[in-house]
GROMACS .gro file of C-alpha atoms in nm:
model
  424
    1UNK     CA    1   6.173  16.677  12.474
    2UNK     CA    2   6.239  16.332  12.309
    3UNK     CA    3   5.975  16.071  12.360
    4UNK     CA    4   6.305  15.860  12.485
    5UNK     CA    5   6.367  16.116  12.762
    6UNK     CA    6   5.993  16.179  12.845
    7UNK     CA    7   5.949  15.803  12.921
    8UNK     CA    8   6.218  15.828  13.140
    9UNK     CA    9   6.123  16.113  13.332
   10UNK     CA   10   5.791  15.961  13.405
   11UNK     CA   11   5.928  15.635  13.537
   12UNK     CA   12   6.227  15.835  13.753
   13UNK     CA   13   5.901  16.048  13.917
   14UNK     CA   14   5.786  15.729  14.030
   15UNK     CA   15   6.012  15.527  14.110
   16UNK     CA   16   6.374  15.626  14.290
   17UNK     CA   17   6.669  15.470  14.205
   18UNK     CA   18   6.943  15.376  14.411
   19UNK     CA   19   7.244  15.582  14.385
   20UNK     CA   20   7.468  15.471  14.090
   21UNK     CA   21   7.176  15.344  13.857
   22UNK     CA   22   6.995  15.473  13.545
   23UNK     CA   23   6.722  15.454  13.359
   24UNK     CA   24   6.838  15.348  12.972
   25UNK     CA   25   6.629  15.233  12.722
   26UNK     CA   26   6.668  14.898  12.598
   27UNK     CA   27   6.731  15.036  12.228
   28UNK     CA   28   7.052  15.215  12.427
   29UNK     CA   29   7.203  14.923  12.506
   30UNK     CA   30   7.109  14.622  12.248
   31UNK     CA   31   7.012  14.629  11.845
   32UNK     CA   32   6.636  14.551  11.842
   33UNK     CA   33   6.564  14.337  11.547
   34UNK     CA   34   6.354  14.031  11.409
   35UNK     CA   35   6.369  13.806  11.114
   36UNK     CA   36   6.118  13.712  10.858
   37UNK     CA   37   5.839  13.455  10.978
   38UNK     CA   38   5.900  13.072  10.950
   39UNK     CA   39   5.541  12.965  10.789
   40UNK     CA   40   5.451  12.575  10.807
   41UNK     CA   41   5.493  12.514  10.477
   42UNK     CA   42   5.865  12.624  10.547
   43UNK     CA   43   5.947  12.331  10.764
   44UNK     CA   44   6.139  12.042  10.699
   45UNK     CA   45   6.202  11.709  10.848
   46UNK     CA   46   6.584  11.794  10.925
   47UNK     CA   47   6.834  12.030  10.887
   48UNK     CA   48   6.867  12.390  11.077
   49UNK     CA   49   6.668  12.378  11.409
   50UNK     CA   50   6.468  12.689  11.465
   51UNK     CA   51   6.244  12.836  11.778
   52UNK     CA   52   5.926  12.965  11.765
   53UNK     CA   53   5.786  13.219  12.049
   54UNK     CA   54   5.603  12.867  12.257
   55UNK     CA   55   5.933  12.725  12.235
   56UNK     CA   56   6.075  13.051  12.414
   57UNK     CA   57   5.808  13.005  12.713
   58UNK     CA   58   5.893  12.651  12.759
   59UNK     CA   59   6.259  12.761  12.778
   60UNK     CA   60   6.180  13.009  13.017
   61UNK     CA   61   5.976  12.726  13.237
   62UNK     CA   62   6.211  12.403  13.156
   63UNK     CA   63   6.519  12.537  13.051
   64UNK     CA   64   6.556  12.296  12.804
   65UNK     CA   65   6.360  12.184  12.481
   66UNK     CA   66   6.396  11.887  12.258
   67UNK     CA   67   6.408  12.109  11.924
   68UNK     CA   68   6.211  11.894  11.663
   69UNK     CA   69   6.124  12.167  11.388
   70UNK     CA   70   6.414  12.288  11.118
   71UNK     CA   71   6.443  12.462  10.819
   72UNK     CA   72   6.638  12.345  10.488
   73UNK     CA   73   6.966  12.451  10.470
   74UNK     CA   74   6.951  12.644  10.170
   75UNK     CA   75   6.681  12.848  10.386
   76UNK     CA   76   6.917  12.920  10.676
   77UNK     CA   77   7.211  13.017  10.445
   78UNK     CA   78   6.926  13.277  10.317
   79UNK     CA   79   6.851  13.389  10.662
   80UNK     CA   80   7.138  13.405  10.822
   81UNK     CA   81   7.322  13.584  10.566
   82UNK     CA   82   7.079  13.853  10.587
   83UNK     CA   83   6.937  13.875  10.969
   84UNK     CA   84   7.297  13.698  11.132
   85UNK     CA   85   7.335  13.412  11.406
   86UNK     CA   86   7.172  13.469  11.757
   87UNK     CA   87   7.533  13.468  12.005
   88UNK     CA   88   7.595  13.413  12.354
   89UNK     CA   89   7.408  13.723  12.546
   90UNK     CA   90   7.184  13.802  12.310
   91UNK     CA   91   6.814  13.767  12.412
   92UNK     CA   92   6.529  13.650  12.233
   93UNK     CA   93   6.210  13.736  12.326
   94UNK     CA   94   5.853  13.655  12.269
   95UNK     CA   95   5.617  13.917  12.051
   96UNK     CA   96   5.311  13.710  12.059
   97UNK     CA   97   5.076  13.469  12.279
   98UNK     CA   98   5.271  13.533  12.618
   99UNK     CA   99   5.450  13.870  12.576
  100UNK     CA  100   5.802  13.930  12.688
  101UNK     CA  101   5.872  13.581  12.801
  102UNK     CA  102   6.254  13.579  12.727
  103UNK     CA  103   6.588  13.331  12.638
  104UNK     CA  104   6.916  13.452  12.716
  105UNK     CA  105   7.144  13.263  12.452
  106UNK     CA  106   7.376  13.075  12.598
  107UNK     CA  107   7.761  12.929  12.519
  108UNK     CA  108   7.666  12.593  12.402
  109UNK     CA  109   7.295  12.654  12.308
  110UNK     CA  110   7.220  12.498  11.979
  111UNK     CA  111   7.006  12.806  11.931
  112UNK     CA  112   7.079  12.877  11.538
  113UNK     CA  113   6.737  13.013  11.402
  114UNK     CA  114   6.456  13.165  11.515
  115UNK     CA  115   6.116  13.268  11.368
  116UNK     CA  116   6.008  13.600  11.336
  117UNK     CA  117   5.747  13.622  11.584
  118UNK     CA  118   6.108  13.653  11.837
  119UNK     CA  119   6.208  13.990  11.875
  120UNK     CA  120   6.573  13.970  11.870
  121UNK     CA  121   6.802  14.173  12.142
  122UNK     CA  122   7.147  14.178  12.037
  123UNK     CA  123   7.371  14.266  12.277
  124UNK     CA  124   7.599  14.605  12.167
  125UNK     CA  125   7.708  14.712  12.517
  126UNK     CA  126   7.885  14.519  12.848
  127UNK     CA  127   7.593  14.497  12.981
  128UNK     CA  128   7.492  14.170  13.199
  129UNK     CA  129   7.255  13.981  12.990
  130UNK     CA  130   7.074  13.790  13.296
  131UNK     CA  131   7.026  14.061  13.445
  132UNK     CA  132   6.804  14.186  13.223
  133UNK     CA  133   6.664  13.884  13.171
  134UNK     CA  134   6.525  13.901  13.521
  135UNK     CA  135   6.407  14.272  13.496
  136UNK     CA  136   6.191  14.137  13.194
  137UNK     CA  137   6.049  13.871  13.511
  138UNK     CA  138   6.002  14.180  13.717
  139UNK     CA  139   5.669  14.449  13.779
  140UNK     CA  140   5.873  14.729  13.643
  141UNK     CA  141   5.920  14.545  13.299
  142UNK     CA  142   5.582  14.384  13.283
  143UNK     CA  143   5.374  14.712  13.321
  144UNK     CA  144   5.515  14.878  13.068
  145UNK     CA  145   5.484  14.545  12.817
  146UNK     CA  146   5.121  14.504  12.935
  147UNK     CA  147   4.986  14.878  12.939
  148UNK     CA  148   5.215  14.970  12.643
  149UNK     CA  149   5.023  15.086  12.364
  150UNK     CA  150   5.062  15.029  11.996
  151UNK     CA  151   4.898  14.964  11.629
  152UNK     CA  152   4.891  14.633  11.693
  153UNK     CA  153   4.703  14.517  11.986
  154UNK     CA  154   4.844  14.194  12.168
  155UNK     CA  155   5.180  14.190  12.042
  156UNK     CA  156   5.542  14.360  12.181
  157UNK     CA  157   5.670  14.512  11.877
  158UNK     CA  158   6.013  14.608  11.771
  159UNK     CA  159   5.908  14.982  11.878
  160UNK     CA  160   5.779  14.862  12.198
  161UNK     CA  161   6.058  14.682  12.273
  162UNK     CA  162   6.309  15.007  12.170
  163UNK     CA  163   6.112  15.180  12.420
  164UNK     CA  164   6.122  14.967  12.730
  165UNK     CA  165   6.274  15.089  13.003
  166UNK     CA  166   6.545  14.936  13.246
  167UNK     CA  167   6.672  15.031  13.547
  168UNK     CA  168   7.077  14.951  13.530
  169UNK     CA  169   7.322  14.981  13.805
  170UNK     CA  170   7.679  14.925  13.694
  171UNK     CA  171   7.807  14.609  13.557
  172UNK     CA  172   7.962  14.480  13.844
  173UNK     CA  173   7.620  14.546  14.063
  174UNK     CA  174   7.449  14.393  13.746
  175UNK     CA  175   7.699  14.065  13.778
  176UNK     CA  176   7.643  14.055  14.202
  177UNK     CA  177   7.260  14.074  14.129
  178UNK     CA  178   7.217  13.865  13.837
  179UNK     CA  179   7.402  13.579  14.074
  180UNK     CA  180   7.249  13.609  14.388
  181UNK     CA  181   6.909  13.576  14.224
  182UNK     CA  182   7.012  13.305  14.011
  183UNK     CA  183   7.124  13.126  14.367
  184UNK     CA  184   6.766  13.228  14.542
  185UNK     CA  185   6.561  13.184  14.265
  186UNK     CA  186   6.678  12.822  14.224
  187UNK     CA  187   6.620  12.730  14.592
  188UNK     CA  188   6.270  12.888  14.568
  189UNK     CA  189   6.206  12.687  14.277
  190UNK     CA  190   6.350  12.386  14.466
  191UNK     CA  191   6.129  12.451  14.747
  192UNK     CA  192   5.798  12.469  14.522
  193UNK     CA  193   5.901  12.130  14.368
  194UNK     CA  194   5.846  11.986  14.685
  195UNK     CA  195   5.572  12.134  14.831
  196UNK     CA  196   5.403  12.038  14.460
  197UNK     CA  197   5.521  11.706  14.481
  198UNK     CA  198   5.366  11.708  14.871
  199UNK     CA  199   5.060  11.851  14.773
  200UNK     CA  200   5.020  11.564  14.462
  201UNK     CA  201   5.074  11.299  14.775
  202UNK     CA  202   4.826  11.424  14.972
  203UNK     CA  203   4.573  11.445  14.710
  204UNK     CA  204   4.649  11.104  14.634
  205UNK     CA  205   4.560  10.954  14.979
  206UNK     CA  206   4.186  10.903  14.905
  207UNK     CA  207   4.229  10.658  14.651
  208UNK     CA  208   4.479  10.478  14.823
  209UNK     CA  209   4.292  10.491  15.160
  210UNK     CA  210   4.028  10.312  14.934
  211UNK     CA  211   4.283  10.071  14.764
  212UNK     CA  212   4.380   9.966  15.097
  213UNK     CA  213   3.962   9.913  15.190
  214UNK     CA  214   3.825   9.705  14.872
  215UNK     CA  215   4.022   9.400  14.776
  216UNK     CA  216   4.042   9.365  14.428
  217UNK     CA  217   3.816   9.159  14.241
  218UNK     CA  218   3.960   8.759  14.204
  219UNK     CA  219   4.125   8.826  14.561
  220UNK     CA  220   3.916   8.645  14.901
  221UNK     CA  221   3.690   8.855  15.035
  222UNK     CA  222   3.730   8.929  15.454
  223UNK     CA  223   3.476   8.718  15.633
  224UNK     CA  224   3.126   8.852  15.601
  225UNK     CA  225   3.200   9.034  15.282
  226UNK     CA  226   2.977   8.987  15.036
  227UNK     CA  227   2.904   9.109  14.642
  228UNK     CA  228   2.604   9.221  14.542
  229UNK     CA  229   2.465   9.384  14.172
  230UNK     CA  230   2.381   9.783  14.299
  231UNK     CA  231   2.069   9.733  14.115
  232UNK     CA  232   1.972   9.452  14.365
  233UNK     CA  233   2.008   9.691  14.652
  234UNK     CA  234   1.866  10.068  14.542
  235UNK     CA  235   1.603  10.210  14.288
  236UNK     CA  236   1.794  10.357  13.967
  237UNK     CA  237   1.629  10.675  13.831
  238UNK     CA  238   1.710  10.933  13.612
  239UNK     CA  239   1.642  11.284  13.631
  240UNK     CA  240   1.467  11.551  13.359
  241UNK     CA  241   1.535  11.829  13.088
  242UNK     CA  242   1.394  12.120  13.133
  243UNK     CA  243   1.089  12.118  12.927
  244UNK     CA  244   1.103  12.258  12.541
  245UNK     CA  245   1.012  12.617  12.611
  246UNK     CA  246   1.081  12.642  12.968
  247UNK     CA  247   1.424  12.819  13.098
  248UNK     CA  248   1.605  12.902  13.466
  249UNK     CA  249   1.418  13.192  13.657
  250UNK     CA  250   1.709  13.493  13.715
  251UNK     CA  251   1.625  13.493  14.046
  252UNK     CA  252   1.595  13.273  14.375
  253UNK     CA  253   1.313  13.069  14.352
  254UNK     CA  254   1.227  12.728  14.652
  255UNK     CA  255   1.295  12.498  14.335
  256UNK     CA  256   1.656  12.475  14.336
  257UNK     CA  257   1.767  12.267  13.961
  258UNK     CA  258   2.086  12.062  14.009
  259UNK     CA  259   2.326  12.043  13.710
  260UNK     CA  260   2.631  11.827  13.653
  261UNK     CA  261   2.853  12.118  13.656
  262UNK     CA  262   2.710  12.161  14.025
  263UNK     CA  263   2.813  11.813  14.129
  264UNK     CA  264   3.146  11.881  14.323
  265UNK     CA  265   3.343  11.756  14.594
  266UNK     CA  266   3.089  11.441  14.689
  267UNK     CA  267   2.842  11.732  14.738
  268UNK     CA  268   2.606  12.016  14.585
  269UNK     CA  269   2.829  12.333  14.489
  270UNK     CA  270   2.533  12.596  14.538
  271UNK     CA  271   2.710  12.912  14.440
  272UNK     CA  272   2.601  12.908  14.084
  273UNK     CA  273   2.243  12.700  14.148
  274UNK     CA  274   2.009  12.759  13.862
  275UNK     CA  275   1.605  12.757  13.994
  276UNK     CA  276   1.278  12.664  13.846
  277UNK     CA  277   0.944  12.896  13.864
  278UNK     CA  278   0.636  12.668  13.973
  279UNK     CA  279   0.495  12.626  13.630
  280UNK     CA  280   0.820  12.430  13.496
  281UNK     CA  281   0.872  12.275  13.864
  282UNK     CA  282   0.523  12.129  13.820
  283UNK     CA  283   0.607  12.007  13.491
  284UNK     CA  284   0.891  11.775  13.628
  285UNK     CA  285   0.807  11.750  13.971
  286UNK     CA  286   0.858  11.379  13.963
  287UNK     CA  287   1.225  11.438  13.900
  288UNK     CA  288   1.349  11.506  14.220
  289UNK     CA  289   1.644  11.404  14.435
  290UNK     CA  290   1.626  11.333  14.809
  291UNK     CA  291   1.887  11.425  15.128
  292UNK     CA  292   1.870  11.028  15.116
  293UNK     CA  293   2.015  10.945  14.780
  294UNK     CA  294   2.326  10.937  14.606
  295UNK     CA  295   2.368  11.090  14.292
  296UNK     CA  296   2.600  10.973  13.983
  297UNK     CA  297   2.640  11.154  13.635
  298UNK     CA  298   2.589  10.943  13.323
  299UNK     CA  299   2.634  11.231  13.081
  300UNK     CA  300   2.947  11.488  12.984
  301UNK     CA  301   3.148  11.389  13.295
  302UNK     CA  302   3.054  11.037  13.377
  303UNK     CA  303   3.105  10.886  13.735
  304UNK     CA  304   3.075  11.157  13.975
  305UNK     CA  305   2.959  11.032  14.297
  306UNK     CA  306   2.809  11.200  14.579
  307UNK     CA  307   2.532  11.309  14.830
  308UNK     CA  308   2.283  11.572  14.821
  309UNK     CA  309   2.282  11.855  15.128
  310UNK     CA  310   1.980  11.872  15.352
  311UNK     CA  311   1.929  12.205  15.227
  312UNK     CA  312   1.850  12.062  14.868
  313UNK     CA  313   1.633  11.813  14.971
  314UNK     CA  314   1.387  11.765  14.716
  315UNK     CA  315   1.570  11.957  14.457
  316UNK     CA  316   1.539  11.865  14.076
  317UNK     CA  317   1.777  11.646  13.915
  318UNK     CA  318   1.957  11.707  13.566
  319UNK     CA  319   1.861  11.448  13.308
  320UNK     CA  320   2.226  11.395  13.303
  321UNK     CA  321   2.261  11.213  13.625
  322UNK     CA  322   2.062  10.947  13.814
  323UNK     CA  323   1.936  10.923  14.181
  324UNK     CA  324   2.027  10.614  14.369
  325UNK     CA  325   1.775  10.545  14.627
  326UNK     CA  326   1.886  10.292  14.906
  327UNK     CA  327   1.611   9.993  14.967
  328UNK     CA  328   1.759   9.773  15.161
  329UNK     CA  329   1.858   9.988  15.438
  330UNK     CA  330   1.906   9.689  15.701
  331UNK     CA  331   2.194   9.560  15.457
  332UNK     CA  332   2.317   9.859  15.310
  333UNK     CA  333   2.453  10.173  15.503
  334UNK     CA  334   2.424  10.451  15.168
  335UNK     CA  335   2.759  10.684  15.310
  336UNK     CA  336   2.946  10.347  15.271
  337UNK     CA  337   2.805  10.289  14.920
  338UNK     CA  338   2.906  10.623  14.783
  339UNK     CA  339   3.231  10.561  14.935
  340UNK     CA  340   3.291  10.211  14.724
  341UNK     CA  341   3.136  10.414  14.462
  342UNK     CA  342   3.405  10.684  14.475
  343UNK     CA  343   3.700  10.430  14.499
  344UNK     CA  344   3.915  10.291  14.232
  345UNK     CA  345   3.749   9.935  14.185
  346UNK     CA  346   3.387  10.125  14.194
  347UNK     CA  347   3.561  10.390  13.897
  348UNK     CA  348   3.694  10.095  13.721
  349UNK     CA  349   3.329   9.926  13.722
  350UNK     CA  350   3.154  10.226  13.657
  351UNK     CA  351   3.395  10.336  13.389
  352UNK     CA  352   3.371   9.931  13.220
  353UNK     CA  353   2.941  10.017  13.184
  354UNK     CA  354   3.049  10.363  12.972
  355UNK     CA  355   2.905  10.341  12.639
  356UNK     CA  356   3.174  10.527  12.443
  357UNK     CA  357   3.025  10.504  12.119
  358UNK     CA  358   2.892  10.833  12.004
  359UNK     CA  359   2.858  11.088  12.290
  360UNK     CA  360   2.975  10.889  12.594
  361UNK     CA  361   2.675  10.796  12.839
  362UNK     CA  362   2.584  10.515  13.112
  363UNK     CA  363   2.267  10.363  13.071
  364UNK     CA  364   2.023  10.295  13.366
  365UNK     CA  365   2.002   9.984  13.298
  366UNK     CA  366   2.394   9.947  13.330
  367UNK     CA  367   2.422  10.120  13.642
  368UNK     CA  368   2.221   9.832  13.800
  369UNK     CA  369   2.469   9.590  13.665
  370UNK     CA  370   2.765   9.755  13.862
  371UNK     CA  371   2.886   9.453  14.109
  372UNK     CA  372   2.963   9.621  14.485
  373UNK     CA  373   3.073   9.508  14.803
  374UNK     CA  374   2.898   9.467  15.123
  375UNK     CA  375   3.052   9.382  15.449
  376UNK     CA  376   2.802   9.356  15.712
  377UNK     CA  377   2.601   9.652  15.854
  378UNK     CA  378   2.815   9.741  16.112
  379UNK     CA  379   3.146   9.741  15.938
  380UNK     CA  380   3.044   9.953  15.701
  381UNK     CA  381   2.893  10.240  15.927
  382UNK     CA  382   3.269  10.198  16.076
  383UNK     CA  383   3.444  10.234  15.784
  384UNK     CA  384   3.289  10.546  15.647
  385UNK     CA  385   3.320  10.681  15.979
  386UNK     CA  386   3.698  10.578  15.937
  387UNK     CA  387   3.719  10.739  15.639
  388UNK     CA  388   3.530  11.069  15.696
  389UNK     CA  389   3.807  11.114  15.993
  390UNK     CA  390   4.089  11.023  15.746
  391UNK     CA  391   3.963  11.268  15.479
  392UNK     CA  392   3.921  11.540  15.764
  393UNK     CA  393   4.278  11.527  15.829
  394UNK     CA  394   4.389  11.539  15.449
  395UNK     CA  395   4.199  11.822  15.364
  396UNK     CA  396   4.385  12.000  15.666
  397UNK     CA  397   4.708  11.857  15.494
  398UNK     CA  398   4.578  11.981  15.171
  399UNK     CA  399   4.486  12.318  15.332
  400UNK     CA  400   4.805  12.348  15.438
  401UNK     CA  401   4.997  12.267  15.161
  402UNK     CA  402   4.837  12.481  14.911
  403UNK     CA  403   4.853  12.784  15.179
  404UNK     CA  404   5.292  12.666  15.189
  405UNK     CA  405   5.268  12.656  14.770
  406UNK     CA  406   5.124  13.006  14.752
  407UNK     CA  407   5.347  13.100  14.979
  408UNK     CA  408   5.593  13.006  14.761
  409UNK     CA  409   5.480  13.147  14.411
  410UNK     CA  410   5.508  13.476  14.550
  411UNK     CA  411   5.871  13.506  14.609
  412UNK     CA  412   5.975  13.554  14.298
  413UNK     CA  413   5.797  13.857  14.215
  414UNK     CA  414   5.927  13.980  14.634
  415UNK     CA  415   6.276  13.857  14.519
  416UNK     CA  416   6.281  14.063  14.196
  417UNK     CA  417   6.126  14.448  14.347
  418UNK     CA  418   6.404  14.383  14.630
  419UNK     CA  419   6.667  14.319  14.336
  420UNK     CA  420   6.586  14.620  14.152
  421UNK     CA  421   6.474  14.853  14.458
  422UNK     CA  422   6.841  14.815  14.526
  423UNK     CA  423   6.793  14.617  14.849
  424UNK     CA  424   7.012  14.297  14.793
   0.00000   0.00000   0.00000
């Protein structure tokens, strides 16, 4: 038995087709070639535009790309002479990086050269080239170019590609399917536009619930409003290194070590907490941050605000962040603090202090420099509150939304096993 048939056979046991369709190979019905490889030091400045496999991926996700590589013209006579012109239905897909990502050339395409890393499906038989262009989109395709095996691991070779099998109903069905999920899968796509573009609007709201709180600096303040140096108003420490010699315990210890990369979300993510044995706890006991305090980072990732949980009360602080520690807490409520912190006039203030020489890092000593605003006492316990009701509602929004743009990135895949189960 050929290895042709045998492939077949396998996929027909488990998978049914509907009545009228076949299994072929894809070496059946195109010529599988390439072309020689297009190095850098082949490019020129103008001349023949050519396409390497990234430029096939953003094809597949943009459907258009401003071509801005060529090759000399004496290079493409070479070429093309030898390896031919892609034409309208032939299909060029990707043999490296993101495998089987494909093009279907198209009248009008300016699509004259490609590099070799494209393996090249010229089309030999009246086949409907978007159709297969989908079943390359679909689970029956992208098994067998992910689990295929070969010399060359990472890559979906000529061979592979020979070998591939499609299940093809007649031309006409091929036609009727190709367009109906050309219709569908442009109103899905329309549909996760928009719920992206909702999703971007509600993640904007902080900020400009924030905008709308802070005036910006030069404008008059609301009566009572003051500005104060943050310095002037809390105790500015730093936290500790773990001392030379000293590393996390691999197990739960009761002294919890809090890392930048743990600083999420105006909280304490706690899912990948690193702890401290007694010995090394000892060592930088002093170092500790309090259910009290606000914390900012003044290393790697500069500017993150937020509050520690009651559960990590007394918890050691990275060296890379600083403890704020509210003293005058007649005058300043800290939740409202961490919220002018957090907006875009505290970012801008905070981001202004950066030392961006070198490694970027915010002094101390800068941090107490950073000018704030303070309404009186009571306004500011009722604008957090404000706020914290505000952000409860956009994080239901944002909930939502991501739950409706999910949704959505999974009908393609439910659009393409109904297309080739037969069922539209």
């Amino acid at each position: 038995m050929s290895s042709t048939t045998k492939d077949i056979d396998q996929l027909s046991e488990r998978k049914e087709l509907p009545e009228g369709w076949r299994w072929v190979k894809l070496g059946e019905i195109f010529d599988i070639t390439s072309s020689k490889r297009v190095f850098e030091s082949d490019w020129t400045r103008q001349g023949v535009p050519f396409y390497r496999a990234r430029e096939i991926v953003k094809l597949s996700q943009q459907g258009f790309v401003e071509n801005d590589l060529f090759i000399s013209e004496a290079m493409f006579a070479e070429y093309s002479a030898k390896y031919g012109i892609p034409q309208t239905g032939d299909i060029m897909v990707t043999g490296v990086g993101t495998l089987g990502i494909c093009h279907v050339v198209r009248e009008g395409d300016k699509f004259y050269f490609k590099d070799g890393n494209i393996i090249w499906l010229k089309k030999k038989s009246e086949n409907e080239s978007s159709f297969i262009e989908y079943a390359f989109r679909s689970d029956l395709l992208r098994k067998q170019i992910d689990d295929s095996s070969g010399a060359t691991v990472g890559t979906f070779t000529i061979i592979k590609a020979k070998n591939t099998c499609v299940p093809l109903p007649p031309l006409p069905e091929q036609q009727r399917i190709a367009a109906i999920l050309k219709e569908q899968m442009g109103a899905v796509e329309k549909g996760r536009k928009a719920a992206q573009e909702r999703l971007r609007a509600i993640k904007a709201l902080p900020a400009a619930f924030l905008r709308q709180i802070f005036p910006d600096p030069g404008q008059p303040l609301p009566e009572g409003w003051r500005w104060a140096k943050l310095g002037d108003v809390c105790d500015i420490k730093g936290g500790k290194r773990l001392p030379a010699g000293t590393d996390f315990v691999d197990d739960y210890s009761p002294f919890p070590y809090i890392r930048v990369v743990d600083l999420k979300n105006g909280t304490v993510d706690t899912n990948n907490l690193k702890y401290l044995d007694e010995a090394t706890q000892s060592l930088i006991s002093r170092y500790i941050i309090g259910k009290d305090d606000i914390y900012i980072s003044i290393a790697g990732t500069i500017g993150i605000i937020g509050m520690i949980p009651e559960c990590l009360d007394g918890a050691n602080l990275t060296e890379n962040a600083a403890k704020l520690v509210v003293q005058d807490k007649k005058n300043v409520f800290r939740d409202f603090l961490a919220l002018f912190l957090t907006s875009p006039l505290g970012k801008d203030f905070i981001c202004e202090r950066t030392n961006i020489v070198g490694q970027p890092k915010l002094a101390l000593t800068r941090i107490a420099t950073i000018p704030i605003l303070l309404p009186p006492f009571s306004e500011q316990k009722c604008i957090a509150e404000l706020f914290n009701k505000q952000m409860a509602m956009v994080e239901k929004a944002r909930i939502a939304a991501e739950a409706e743009l999910k949704a959505i990135n999974t009908l393609p895949a439910a659009l393409l096993r109904r297309a080739f189960n037969g069922e539209l």
